[in-house]
Tab-separated table of C-alpha atoms and ligand atoms in Angstrom:
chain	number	residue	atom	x	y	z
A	1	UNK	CA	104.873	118.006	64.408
A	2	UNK	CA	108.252	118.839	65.715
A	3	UNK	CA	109.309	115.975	67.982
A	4	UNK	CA	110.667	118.094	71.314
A	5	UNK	CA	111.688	115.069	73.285
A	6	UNK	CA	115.344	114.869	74.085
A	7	UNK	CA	117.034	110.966	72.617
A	8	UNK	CA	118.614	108.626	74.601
A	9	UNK	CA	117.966	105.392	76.628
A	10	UNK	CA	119.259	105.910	80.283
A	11	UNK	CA	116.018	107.049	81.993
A	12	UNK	CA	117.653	106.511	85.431
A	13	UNK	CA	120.388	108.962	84.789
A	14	UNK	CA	117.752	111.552	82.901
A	15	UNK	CA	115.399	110.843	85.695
A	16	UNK	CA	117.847	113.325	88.127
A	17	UNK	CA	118.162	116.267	85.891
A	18	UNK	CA	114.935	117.834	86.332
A	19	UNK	CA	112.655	115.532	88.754
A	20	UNK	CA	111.721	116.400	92.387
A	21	UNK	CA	110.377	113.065	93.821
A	22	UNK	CA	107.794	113.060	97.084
A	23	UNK	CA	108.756	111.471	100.258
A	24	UNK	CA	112.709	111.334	99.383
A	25	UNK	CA	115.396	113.056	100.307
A	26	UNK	CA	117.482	113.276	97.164
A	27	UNK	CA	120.815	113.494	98.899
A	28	UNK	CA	120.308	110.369	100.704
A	29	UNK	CA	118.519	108.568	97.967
A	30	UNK	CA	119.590	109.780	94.788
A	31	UNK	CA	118.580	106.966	92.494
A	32	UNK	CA	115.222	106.623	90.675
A	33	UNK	CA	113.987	103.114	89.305
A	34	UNK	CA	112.725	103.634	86.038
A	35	UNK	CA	109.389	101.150	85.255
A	36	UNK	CA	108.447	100.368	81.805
A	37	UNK	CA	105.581	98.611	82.064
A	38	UNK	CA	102.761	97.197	84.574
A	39	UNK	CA	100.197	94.535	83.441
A	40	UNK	CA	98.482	92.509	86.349
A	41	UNK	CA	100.327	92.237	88.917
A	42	UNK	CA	103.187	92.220	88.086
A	43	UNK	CA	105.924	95.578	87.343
A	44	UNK	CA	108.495	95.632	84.759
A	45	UNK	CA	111.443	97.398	84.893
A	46	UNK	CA	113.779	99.185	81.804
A	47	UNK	CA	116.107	96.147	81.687
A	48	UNK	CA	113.225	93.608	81.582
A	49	UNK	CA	113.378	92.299	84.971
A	50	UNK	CA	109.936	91.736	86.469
A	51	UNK	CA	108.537	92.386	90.365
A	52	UNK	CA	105.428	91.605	91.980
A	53	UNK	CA	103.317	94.292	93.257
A	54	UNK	CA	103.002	93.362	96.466
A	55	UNK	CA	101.325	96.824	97.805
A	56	UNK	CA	99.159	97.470	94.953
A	57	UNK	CA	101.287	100.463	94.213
A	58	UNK	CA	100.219	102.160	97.234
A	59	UNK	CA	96.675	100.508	97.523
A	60	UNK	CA	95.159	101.947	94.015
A	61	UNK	CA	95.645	98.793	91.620
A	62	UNK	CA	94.179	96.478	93.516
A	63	UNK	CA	92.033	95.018	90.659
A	64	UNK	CA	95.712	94.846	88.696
A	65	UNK	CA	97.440	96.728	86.349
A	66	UNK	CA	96.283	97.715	83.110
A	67	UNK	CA	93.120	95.681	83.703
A	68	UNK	CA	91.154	95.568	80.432
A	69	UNK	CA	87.377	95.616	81.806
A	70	UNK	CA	88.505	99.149	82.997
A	71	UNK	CA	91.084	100.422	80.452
A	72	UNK	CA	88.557	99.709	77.681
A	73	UNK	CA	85.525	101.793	79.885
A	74	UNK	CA	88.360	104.689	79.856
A	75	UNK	CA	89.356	104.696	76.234
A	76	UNK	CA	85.721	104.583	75.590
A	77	UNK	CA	84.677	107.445	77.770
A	78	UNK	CA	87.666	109.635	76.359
A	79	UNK	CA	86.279	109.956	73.306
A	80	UNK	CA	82.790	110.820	74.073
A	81	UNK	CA	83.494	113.600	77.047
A	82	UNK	CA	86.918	114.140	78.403
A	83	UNK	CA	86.610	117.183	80.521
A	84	UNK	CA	83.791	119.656	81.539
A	85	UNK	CA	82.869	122.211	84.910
A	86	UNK	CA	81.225	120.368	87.284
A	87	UNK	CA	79.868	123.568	88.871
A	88	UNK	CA	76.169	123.952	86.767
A	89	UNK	CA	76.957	121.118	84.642
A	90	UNK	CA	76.468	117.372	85.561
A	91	UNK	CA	77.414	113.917	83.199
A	92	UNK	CA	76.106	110.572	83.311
A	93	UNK	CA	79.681	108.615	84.460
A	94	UNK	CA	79.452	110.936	87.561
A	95	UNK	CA	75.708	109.969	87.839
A	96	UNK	CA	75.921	106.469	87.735
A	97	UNK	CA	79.165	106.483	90.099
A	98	UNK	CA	77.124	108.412	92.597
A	99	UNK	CA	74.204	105.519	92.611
A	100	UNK	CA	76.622	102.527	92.615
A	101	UNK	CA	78.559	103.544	95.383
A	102	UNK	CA	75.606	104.218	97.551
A	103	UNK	CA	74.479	100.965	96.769
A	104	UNK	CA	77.924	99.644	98.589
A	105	UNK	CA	78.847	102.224	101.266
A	106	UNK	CA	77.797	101.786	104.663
A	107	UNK	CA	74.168	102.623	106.136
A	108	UNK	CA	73.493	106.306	106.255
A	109	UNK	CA	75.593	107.866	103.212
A	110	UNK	CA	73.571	110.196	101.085
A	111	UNK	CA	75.647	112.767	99.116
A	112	UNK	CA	79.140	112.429	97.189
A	113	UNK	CA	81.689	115.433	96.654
A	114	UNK	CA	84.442	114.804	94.457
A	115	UNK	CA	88.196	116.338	94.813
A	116	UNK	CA	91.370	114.959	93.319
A	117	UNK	CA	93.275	112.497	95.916
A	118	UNK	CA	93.125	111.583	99.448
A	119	UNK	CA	94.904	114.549	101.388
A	120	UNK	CA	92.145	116.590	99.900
A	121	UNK	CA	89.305	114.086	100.772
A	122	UNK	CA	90.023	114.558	104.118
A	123	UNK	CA	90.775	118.115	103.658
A	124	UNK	CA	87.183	118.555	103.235
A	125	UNK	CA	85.626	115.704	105.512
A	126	UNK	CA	87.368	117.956	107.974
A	127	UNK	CA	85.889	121.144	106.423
A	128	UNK	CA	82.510	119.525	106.425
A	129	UNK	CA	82.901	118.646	110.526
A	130	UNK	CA	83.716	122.463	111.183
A	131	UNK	CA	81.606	124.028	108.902
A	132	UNK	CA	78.651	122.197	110.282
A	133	UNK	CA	78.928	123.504	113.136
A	134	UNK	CA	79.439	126.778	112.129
A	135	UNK	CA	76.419	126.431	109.682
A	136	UNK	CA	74.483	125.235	112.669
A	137	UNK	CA	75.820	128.624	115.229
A	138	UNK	CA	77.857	126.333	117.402
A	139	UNK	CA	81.107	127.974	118.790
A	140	UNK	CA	83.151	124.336	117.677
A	141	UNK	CA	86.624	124.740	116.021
A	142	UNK	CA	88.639	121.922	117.252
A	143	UNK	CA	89.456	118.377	115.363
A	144	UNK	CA	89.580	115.110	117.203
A	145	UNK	CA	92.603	112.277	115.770
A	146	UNK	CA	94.204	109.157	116.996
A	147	UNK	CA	97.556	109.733	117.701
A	148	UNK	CA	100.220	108.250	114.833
A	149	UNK	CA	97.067	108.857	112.249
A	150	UNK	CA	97.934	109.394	108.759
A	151	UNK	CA	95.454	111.877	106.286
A	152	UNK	CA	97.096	113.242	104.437
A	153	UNK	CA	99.423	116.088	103.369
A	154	UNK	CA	97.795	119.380	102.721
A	155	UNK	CA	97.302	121.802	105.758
A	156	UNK	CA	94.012	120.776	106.991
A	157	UNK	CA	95.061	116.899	106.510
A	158	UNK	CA	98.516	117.701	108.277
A	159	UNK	CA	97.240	118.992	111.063
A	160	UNK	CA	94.899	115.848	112.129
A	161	UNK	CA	98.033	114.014	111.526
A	162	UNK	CA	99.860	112.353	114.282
A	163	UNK	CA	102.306	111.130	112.635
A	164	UNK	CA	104.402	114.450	112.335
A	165	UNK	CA	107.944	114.004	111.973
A	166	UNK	CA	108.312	115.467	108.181
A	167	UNK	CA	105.912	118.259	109.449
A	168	UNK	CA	107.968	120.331	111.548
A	169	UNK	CA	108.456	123.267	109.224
A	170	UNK	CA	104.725	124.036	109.018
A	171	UNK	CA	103.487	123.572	112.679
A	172	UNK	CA	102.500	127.184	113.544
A	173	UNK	CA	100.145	126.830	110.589
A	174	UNK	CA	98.260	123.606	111.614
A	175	UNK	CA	94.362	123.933	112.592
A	176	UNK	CA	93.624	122.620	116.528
A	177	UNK	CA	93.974	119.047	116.682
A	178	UNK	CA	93.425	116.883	120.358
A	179	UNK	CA	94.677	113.191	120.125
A	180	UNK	CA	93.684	110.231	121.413
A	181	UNK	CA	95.454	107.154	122.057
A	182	UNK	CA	94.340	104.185	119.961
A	183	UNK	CA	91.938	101.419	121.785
A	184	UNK	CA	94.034	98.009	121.771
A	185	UNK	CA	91.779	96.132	123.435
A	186	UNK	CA	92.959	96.618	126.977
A	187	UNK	CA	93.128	100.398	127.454
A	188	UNK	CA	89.733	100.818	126.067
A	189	UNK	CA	88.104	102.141	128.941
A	190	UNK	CA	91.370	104.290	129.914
A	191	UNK	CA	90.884	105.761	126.210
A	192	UNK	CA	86.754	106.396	126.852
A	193	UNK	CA	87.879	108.340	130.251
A	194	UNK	CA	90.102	110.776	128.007
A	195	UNK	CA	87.824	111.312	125.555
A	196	UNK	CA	85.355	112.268	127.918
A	197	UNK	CA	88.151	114.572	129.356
A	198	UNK	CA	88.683	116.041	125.958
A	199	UNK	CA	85.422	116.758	125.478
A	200	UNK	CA	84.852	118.557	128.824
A	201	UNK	CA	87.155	120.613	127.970
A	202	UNK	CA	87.392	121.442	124.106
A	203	UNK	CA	84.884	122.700	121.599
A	204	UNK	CA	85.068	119.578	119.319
A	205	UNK	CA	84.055	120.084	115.839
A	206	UNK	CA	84.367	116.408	114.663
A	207	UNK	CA	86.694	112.810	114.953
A	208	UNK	CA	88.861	111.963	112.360
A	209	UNK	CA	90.136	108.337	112.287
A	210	UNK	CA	91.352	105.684	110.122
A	211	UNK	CA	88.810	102.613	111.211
A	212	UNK	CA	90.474	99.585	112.161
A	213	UNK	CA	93.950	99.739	110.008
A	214	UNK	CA	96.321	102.918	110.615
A	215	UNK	CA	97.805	102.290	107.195
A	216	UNK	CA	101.311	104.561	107.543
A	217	UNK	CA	101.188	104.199	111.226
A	218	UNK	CA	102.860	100.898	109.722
A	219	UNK	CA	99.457	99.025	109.552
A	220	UNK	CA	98.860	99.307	112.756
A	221	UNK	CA	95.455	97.798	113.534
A	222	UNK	CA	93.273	98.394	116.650
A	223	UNK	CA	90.043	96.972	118.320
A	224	UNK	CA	86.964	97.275	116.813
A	225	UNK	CA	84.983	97.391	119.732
A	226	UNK	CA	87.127	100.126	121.426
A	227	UNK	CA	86.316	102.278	118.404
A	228	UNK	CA	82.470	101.794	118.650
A	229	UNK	CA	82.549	103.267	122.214
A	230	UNK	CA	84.435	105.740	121.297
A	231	UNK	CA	82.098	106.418	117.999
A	232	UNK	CA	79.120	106.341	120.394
A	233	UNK	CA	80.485	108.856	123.061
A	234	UNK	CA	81.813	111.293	120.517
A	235	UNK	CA	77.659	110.740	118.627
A	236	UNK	CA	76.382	111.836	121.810
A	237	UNK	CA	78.101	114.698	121.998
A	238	UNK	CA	77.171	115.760	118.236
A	239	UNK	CA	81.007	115.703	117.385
A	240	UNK	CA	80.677	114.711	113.325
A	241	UNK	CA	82.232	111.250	112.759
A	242	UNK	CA	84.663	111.688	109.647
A	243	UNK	CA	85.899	107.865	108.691
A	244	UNK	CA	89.105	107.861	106.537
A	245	UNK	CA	88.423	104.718	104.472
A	246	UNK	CA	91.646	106.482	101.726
A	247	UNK	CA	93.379	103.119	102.515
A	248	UNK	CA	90.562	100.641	104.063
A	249	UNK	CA	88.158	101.471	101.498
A	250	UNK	CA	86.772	99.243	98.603
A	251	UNK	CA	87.684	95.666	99.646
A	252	UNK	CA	91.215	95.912	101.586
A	253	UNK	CA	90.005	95.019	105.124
A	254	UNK	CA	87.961	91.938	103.553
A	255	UNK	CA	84.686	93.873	103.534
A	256	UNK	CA	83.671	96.662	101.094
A	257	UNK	CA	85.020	99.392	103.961
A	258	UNK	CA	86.383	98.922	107.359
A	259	UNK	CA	83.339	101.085	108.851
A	260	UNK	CA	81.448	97.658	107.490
A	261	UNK	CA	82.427	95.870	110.716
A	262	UNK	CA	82.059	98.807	113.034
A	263	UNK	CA	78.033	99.302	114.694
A	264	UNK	CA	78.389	103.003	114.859
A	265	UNK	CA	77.971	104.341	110.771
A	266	UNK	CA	80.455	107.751	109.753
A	267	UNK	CA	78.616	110.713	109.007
A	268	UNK	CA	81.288	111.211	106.369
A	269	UNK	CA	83.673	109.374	104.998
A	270	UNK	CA	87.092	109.970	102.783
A	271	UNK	CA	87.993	107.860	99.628
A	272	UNK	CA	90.429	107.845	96.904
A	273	UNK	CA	93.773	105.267	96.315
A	274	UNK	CA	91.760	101.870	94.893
A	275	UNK	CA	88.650	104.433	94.033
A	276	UNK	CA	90.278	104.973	90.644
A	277	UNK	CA	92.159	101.078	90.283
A	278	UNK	CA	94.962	103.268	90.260
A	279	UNK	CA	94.200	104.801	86.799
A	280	UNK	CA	93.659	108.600	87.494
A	281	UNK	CA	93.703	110.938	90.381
A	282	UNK	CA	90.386	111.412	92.315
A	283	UNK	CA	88.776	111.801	95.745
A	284	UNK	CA	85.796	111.793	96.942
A	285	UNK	CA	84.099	112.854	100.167
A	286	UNK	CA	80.688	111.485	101.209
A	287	UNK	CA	78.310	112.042	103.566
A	288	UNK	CA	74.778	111.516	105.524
A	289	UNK	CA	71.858	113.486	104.316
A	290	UNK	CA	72.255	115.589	108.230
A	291	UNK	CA	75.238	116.876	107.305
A	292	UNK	CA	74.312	117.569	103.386
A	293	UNK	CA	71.344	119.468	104.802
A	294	UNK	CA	73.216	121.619	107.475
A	295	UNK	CA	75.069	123.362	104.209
A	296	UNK	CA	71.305	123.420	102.101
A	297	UNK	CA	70.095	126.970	103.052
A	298	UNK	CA	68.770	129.915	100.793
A	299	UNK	CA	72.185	131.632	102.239
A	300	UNK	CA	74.475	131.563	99.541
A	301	UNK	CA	77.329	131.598	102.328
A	302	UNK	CA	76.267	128.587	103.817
A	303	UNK	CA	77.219	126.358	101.029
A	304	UNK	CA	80.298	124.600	100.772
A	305	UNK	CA	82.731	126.628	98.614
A	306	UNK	CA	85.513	124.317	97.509
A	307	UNK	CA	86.164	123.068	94.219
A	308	UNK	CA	88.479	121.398	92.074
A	309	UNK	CA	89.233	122.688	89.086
A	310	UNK	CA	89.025	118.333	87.569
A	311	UNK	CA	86.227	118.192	90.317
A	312	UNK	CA	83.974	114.693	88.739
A	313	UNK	CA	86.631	114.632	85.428
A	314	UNK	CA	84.411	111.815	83.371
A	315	UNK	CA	87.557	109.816	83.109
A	316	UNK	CA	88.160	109.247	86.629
A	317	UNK	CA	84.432	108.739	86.908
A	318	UNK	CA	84.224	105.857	83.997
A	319	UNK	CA	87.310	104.411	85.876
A	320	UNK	CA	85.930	104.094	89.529
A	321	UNK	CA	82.325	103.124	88.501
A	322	UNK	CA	84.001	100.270	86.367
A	323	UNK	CA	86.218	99.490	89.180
A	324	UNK	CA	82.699	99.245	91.463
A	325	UNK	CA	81.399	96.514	88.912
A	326	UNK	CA	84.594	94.565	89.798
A	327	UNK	CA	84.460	95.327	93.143
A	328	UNK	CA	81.186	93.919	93.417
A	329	UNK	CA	81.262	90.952	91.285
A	330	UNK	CA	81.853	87.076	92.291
A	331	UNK	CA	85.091	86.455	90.487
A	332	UNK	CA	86.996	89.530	92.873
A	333	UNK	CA	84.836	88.820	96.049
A	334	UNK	CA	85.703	85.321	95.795
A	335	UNK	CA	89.697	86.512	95.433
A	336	UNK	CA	89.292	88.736	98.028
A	337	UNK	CA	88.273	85.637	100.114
A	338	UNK	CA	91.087	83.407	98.927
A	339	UNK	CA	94.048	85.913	99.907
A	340	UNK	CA	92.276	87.045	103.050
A	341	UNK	CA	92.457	83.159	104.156
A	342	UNK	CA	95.872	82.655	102.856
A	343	UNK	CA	96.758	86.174	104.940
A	344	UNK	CA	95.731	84.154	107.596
A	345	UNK	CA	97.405	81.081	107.533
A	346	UNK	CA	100.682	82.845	106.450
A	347	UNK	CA	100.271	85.005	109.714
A	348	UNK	CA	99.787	81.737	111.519
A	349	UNK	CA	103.022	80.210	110.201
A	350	UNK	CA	105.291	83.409	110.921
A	351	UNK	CA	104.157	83.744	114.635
A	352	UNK	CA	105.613	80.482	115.266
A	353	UNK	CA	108.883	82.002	113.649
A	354	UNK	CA	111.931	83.104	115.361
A	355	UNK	CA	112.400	87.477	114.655
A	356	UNK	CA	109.020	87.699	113.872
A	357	UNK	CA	106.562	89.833	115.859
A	358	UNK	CA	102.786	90.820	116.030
A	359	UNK	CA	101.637	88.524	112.653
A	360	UNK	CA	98.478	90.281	111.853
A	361	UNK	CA	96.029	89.808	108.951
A	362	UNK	CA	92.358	91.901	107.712
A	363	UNK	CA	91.434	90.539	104.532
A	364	UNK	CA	93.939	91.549	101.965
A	365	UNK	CA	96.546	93.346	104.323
A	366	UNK	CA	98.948	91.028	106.079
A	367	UNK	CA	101.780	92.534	108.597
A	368	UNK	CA	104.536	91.609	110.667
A	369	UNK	CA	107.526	93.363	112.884
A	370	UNK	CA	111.141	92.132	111.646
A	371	UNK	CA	112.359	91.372	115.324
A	372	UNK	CA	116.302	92.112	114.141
A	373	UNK	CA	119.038	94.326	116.146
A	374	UNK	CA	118.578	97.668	113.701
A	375	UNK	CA	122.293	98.735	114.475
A	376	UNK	CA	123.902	95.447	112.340
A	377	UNK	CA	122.220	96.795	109.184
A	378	UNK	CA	122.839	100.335	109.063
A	379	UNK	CA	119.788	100.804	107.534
A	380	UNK	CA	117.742	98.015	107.737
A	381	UNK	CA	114.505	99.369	106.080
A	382	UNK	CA	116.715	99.864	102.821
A	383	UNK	CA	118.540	96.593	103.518
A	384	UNK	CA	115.055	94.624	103.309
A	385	UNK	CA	113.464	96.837	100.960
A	386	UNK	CA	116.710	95.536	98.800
A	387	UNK	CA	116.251	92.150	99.482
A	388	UNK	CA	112.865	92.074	98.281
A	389	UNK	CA	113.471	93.659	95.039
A	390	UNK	CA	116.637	91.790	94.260
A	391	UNK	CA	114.068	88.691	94.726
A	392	UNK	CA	111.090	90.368	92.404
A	393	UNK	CA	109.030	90.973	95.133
A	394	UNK	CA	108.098	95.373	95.191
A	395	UNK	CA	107.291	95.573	99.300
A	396	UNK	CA	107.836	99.235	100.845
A	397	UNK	CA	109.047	98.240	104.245
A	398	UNK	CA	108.039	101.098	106.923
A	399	UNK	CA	110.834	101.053	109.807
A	400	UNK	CA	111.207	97.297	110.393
A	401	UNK	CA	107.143	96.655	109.483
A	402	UNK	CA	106.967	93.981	106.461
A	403	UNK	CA	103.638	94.303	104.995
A	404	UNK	CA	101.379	93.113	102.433
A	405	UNK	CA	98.009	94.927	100.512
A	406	UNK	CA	98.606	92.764	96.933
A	407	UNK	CA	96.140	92.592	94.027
A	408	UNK	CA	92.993	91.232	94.359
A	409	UNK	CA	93.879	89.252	91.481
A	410	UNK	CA	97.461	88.060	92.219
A	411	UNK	CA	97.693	84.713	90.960
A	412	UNK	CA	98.266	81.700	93.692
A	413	UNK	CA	101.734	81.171	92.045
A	414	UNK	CA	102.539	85.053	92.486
A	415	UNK	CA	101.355	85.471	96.244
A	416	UNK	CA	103.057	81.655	97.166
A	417	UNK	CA	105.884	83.812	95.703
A	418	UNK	CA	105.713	86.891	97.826
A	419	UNK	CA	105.351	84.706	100.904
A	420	UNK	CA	108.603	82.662	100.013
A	421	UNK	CA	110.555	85.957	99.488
A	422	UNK	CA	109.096	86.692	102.958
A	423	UNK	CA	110.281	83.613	104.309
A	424	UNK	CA	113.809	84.097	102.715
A	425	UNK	CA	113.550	87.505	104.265
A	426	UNK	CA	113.610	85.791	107.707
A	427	UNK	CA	116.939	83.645	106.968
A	428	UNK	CA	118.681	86.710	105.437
A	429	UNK	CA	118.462	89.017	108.303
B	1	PLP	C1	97.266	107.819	101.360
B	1	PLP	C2	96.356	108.307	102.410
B	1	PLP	C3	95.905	109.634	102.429
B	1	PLP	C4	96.404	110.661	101.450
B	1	PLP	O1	96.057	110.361	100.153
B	1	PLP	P1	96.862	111.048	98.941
B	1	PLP	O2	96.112	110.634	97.725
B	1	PLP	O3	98.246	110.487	98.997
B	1	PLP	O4	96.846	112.516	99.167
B	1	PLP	C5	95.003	109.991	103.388
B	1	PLP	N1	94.561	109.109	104.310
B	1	PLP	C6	94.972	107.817	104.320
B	1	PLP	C7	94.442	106.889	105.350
B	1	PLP	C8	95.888	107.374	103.385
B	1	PLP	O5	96.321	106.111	103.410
């Protein structure tokens, strides 16, 4: 075999020759950190030096990196059945990942339908809400979202996006999207009255929302009990609950999904990110057996045509159904448990603190404001997302929001680290 790959050593320097990287503006940050190696929690970079995970890159590897119990299931699966249409054929690791994960989502959820990451989860948990309608002769084309939600980045997901900022360029194309504040607690009946108003006066298809953590909204959490009422109102009024559990899903909030502490049940709900343990790409989109049988006609037309060309790949499938098993079993649960209370008495201990605001904790996820003048530090998201690395601590501050989602399986030592380097944080800004 003729070995195509170009020699040399400096990836960093390589890294800017051909590669487009998401969410960056090159010009302002033109330098790429190249990582070796990941095992646990902990990342390792080309010159050896070693950070802590702190965000689960991004919420996937929450059971840690490299994790054996799954990476064996993978190899394993790879060389039985790597790849095959899902559309007339079916495979047992899609099977059995279909029957475990009804076993843990919430009350009501009856059918799974896979895609390949989040933005198109909740591409087609919206496309469900609309086409329900339309499969059912109701005149309904407008989305419901909490303003500053997050879910996603293709069109549909854009759209129901409040936080808009990068958007801009593609507004004329967005589907019709009303917003709704976010219930805190105190404006909940202010919130009920305009969703009432919105209703009166909109066709609305179906609610979109991130339950109980607004994950790039800066985890921004609201009350649980606000979002039941509003649940129940929008039920009433047949408007299709769509839950985005992409972030809360599988463990994060403390329970297996944030919808767990909410009365009111999604009709459908939107998973990727720790679906996989951050192994391989996937989605998946679930739903109650109402809305399954709104699409289940002898009209061809009526069905839901969208597919993925690695719709179900048996890799992905072996991964999340392994990840399930860890999920479920004592020795996560019980970690789960163990950071969620340490969350809490961390949060405890930095209210007290001087330039810290809003301590929060939900199981896993722990979040704070840095309460510092922006205008000393040029950039102070940079400056602290600096700080934190130079101390071996990976956090990806958003604005001047410090937060926290790290491995189920962090080590005491490890997260006693993370909160030092938090501490320190405090001292150096
Ligand atoms: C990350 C995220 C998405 C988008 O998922 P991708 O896999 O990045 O497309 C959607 N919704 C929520 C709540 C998310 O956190």
């Amino acid at each position: 075999m003729r070995d195509i790959r170009t020699v040399g050593e400096n990836l960093a320097d390589r890294d800017k020759k051909h590669l487009w990287h998401p969410l960056t503006q090159h010009k302002i940050s033109p330098h790429m950190l190249p990582i070796k190696s990941a095992k646990g929690s902990i990342l390792i970079d080309e010159e050896g030096k070693e950070y802590i995970d702190a965000i689960s890159s991004w919420y996937t590897a929450v059971y840690g990196h490299c994790n054996s119990y799954i990476t064996d299931r993978v190899a394993k699966q790879m060389q039985n059945l790597d790849q095959v249409v899902f559309s007339g054929f079916t495979h047992k690791p899609a099977i059995e990942l279909s029957e475990a994960l009804i076993k843990i989502l919430p009350e009501g959820q009856q059918k799974l339908f896979f895609n390949d990451n989040g933005s198109t989860a909740t591409e087609i948990g919206i496309k469900m809400a609309l086409q329900y309608h339309h499969n059912s002769g109701n005149d309904r084309q407008v989305m419901l979202a909490f303003e500053e939600g997050f879910h996603g980045d293709t069109f549909g997901a854009m759209s129901v996006s409040g936080l808009s900022v990068y958007n801009g360029a593609f507004e004329d194309h967005f589907t019709r999207v009303e917003r709704l504040p976010v219930p805190n607690g105190k404006n909940n009946d202010e919130v009920i009255s305009i969703l009432k108003d919105l209703i009166s006066k909109h066709n609305i298809a179906g609610f979109i929302y991130e339950p109980l953590v607004q994950g790039a909204a800066a985890m921004k959490f609201h009350d649980a009990g606000g979002l039941n009422e509003i649940l129940k109102v929008c039920r009433r009024n047949d408007i299709i609950l769509v839950a985005d559990e992409v972030m809360t899903g599988f463990g994060k909030t403390g329970k297996y999904f944030a919808s767990d502490y909410i009365e009111q049940k999604p009709d459908v709900i939107c998973m990727s990110k720790a679906l996989t343990a951050g192994l391989l790409p996937m989605g998946l989109t679930s739903c109650s057996q109402k809305i399954y049988d709104a699409f289940y006609s002898d009209d061809i037309a009526k069905g839901l045509f969208h597919g993925h060309t690695y719709t179900a790949n048996p890799l992905a499938c072996s991964a999340a159904l392994a990840a399930v098993e860890l999920l479920v079993s004592d020795e996560i649960q019980e970690n789960i448990h163990r950071i969620s209370n340490a969350n809490k008495e961390f949060a405890k201990k930095l209210s007290s603190k001087a330039k810290v605001k809003n301590a929060r904790s939900k199981g896993v996820i722990m979040a704070f404001e840095l309460d510092v003048k922006m205008e000393r530090y040029g950039n102070l998201r940079n400056e602290i997302f600096k700080f934190f690395m130079d101390n071996g601590v990976f956090l990806r501050p958003l604005g001047s929001t410090i937060y926290i989602v790290p491995p189920y399986t962090i080590s005491e030592a490890e997260l006693k680290k993370v909160y030092s380097v938090i501490e320190g944080s405090l001292l150096a800004f």
